[in-house]
Tab-separated table of C-alpha atoms in Angstrom:
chain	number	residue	atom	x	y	z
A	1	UNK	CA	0.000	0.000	0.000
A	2	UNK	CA	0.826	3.768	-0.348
A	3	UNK	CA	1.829	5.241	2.976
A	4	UNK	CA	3.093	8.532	4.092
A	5	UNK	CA	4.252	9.351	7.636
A	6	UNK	CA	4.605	12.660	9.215
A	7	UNK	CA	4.437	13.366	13.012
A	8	UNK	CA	1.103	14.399	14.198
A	9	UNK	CA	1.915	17.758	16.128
A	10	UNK	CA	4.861	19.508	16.631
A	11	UNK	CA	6.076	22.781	19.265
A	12	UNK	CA	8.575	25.998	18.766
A	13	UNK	CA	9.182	28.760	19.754
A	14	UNK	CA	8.880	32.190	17.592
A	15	UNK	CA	12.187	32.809	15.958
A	16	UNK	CA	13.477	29.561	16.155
A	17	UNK	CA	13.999	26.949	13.706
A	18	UNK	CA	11.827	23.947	12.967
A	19	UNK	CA	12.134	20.725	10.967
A	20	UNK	CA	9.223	18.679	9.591
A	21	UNK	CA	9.809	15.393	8.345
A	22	UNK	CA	7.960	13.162	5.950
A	23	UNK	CA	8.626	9.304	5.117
A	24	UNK	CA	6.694	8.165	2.242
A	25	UNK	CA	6.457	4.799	0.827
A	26	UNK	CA	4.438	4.913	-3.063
A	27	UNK	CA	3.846	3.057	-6.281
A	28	UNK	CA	6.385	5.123	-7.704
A	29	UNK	CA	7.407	9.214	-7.657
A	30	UNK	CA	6.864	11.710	-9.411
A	31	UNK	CA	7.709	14.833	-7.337
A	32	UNK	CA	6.541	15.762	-3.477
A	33	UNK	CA	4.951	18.947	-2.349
A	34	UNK	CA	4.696	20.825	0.827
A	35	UNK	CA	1.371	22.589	1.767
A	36	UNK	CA	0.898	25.075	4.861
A	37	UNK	CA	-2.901	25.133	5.876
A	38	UNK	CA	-4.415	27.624	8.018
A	39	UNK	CA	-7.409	26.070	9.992
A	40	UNK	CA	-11.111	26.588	8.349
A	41	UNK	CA	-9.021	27.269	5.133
A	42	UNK	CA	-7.581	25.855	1.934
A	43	UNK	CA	-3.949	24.554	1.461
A	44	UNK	CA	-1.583	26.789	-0.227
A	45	UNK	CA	1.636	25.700	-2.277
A	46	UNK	CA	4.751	26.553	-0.470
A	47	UNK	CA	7.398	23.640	-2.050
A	48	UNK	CA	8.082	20.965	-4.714
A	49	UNK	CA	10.844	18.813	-4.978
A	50	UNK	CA	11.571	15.704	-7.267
A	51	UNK	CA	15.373	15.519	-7.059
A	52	UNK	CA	17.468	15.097	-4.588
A	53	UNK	CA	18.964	17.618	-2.588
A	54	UNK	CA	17.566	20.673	-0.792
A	55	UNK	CA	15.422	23.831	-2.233
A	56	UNK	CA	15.499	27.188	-0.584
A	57	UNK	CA	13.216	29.438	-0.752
A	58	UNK	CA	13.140	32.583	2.037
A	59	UNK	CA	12.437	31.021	5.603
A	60	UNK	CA	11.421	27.889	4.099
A	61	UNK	CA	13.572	25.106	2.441
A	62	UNK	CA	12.793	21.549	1.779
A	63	UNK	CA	14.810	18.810	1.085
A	64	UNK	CA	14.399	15.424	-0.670
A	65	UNK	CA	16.212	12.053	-0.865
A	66	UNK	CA	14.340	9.455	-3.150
A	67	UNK	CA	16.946	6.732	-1.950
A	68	UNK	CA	15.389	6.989	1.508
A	69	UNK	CA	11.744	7.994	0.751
A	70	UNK	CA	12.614	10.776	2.575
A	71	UNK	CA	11.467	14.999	2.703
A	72	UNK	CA	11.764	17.824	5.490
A	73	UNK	CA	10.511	21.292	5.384
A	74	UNK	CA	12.593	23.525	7.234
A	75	UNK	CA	11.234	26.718	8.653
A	76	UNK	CA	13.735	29.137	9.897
A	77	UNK	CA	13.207	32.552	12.327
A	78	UNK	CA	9.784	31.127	13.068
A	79	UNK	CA	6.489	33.904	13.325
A	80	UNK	CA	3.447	33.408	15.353
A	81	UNK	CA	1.483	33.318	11.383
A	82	UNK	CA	3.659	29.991	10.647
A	83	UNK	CA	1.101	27.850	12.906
A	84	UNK	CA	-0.385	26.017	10.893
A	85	UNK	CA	-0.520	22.460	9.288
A	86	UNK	CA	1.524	21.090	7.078
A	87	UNK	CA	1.256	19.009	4.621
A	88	UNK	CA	3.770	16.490	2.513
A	89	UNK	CA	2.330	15.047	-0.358
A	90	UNK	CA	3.713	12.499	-3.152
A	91	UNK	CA	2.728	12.565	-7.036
A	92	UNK	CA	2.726	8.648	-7.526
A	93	UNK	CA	2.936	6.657	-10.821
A	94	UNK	CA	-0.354	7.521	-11.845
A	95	UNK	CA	0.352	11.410	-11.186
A	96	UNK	CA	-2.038	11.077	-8.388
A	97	UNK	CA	-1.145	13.079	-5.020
A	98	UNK	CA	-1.358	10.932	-1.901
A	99	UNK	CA	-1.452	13.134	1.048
A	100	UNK	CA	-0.031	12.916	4.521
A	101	UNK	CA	-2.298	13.445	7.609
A	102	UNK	CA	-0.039	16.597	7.998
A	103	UNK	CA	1.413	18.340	10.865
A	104	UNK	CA	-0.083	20.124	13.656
A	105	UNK	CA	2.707	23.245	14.237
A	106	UNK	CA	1.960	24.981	17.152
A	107	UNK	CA	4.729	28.620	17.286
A	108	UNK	CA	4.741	29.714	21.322
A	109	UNK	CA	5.781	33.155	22.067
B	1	UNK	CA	-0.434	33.011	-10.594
B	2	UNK	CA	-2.992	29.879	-11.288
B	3	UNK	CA	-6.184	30.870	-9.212
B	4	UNK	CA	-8.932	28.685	-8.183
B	5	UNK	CA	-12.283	29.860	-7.078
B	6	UNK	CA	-14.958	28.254	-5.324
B	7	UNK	CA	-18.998	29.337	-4.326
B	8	UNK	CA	-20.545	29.094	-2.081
B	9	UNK	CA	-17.720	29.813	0.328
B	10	UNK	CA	-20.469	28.675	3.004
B	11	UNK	CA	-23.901	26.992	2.942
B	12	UNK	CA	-26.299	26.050	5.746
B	13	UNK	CA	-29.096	23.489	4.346
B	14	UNK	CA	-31.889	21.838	5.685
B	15	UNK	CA	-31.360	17.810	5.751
B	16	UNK	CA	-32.344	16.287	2.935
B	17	UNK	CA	-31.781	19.277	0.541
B	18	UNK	CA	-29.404	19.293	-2.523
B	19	UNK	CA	-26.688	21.444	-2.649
B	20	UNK	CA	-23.862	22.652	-5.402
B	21	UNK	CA	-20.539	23.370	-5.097
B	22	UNK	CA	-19.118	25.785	-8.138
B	23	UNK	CA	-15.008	25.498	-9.104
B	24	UNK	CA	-13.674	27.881	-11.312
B	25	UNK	CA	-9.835	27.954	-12.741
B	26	UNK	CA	-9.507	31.727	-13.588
B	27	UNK	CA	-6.405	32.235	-15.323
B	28	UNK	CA	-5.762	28.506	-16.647
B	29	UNK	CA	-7.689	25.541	-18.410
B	30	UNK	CA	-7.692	22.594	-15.727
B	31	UNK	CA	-7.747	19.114	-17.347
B	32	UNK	CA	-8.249	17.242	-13.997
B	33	UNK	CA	-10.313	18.712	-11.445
B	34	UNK	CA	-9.818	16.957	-7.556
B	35	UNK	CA	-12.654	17.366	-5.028
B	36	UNK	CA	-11.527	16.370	-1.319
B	37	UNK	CA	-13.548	16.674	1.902
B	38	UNK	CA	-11.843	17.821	5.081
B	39	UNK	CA	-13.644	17.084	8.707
B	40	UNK	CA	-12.416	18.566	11.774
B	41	UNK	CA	-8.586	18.548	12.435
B	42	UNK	CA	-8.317	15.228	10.093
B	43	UNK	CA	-6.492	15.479	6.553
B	44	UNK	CA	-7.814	16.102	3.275
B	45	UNK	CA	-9.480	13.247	1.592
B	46	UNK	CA	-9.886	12.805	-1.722
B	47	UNK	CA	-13.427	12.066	-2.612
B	48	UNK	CA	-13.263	12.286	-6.894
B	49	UNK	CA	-10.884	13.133	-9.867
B	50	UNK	CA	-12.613	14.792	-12.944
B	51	UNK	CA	-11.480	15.240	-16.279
B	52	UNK	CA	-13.174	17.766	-18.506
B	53	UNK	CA	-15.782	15.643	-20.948
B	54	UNK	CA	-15.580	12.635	-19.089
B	55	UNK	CA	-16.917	10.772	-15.907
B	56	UNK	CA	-15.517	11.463	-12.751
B	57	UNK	CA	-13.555	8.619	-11.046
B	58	UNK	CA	-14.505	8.294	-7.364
B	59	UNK	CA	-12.361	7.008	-4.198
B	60	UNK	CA	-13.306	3.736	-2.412
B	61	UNK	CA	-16.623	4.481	-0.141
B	62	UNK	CA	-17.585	7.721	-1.991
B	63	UNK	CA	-21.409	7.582	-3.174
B	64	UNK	CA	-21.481	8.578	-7.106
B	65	UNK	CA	-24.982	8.803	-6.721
B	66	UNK	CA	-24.817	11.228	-4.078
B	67	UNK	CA	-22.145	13.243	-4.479
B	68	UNK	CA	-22.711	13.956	-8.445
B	69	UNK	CA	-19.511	15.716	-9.956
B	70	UNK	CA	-20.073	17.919	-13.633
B	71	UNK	CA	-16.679	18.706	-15.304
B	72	UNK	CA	-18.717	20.391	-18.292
B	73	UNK	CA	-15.691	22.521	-19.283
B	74	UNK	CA	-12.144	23.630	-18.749
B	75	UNK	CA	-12.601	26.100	-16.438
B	76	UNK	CA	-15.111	24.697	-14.141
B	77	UNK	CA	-16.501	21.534	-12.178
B	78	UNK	CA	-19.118	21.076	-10.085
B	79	UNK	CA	-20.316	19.094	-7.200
B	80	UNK	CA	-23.549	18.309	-6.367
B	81	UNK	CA	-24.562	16.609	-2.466
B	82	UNK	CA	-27.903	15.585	-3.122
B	83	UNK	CA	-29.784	14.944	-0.321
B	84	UNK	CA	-27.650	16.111	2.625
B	85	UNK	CA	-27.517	14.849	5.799
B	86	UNK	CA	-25.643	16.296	8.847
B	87	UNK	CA	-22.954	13.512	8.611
B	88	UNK	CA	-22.206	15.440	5.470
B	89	UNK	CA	-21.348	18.666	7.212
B	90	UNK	CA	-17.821	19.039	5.854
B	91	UNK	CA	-15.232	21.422	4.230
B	92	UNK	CA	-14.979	20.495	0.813
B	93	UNK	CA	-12.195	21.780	-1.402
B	94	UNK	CA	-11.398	21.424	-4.623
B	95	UNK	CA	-8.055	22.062	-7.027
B	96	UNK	CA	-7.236	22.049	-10.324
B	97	UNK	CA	-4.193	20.961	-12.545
B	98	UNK	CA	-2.907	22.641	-15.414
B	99	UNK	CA	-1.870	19.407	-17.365
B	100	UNK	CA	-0.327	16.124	-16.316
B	101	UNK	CA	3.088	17.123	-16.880
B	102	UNK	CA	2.859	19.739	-14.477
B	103	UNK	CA	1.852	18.166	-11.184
B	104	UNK	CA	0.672	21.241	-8.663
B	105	UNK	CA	-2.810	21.008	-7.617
B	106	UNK	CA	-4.053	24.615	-7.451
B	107	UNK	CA	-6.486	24.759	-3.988
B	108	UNK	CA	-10.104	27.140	-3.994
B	109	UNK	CA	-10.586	28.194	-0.867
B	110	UNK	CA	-13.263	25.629	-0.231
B	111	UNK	CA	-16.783	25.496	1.171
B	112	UNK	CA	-17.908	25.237	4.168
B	113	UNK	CA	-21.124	22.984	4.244
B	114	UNK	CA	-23.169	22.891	7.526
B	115	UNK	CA	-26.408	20.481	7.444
B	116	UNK	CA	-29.253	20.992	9.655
């Protein structure tokens, strides 16, 4: 089966760094993406990756290794507006996304 | 940018009512159209994936008959809850993709369905 694991809720503190990881296990790959949701609204885009190595872009970078079936999003100098979930997803052989159950990231001040 | 639009943004229904869900690509022709239902602090789920002209495909345990999805054009899909119940009370979302060699799913903002 097609699995992706993510860890259900994580704590920081504002201006500090974060790391969300994401295992996935598909019928194939064809690119993942990172999500940020706001609760009671929609996803929005924030990364894609679908070779190896790591993509900046601002605060946030994420980084891929197919070998391992293996993604983090970093966030750096954390805000209170980065709480949020957020959410890995894999483009699989049939250029279907299969989504994590996302992470719960809770910023204290 | 691509921009996705959906209406209602909310609805409140009786049980037992039918109600539609509009989704509009703005700026770009969507070939596949994804509808996914969202419940309280669980993660999306995809409930059907429509392609412009052709019959929707729907995810294991998803009722066809009552959740009726129209792809009549590029730019716009609809879905249909027919007779709602309050187990349906859900945020629905849908997103769009350019073409299959570009993977991003563009997200509406979704809808908000509360049933009486």
């Amino acid at each position: 089966g097609q699995n992706i694991d993510q860890p259900t809720e994580m704590t920081a503190t504002e201006g500090a760094i974060v790391q969300i990881n994401c295992t996935y296990q598909t019928s194939g790959f064809n690119g993942l993406f990172w999500y940020q949701q706001h609760a009671g609204e929609a996803p929005t885009f924030l990364s894609y990756n679908v070779l190896d190595g790591l993509e900046e872009k601002g605060r946030f970078s994420s980084f891929l290794s197919r070998s391992k079936g293996y993604s983090y999003l970093l966030l750096k100098e954390l805000q209170m507006k980065d709480s949020a979930s957020y959410l890995c997803a894999v483009v699989d052989s049939n250029y279907q996304l299969i989504w994590g159950a996302g992470t719960k990231l809770i910023i204290k001040p | 940018g691509a921009v996705v639009s959906q209406h209602p943004s909310w609805v409140i229904c009786k049980s037992g009512t039918s109600v539609k869900i509009e989704c509009r690509s703005l700026d770009f022709q969507a070939t596949t159209m994804f509808w996914y239902r969202q419940f309280p602090k669980q993660s999306l789920m995809l409930m059907a994936t429509s392609n412009e002209g052709s019959k929707a495909t729907y995810e294991q345990g998803v009722e066809k008959d009552k959740f009726l999805i129209n792809h009549a054009s590029l730019t716009l899909s609809t879905l249909t809850v027919t007779s709602a119940h309050p187990e349906d009370s859900s945020f629905y979302i849908c997103s769009a993709r350019q073409s299959e060699d570009y993977n991003e799913q563009f997200f509406g903002p979704g809808t908000r369905l509360t049933v009486l």
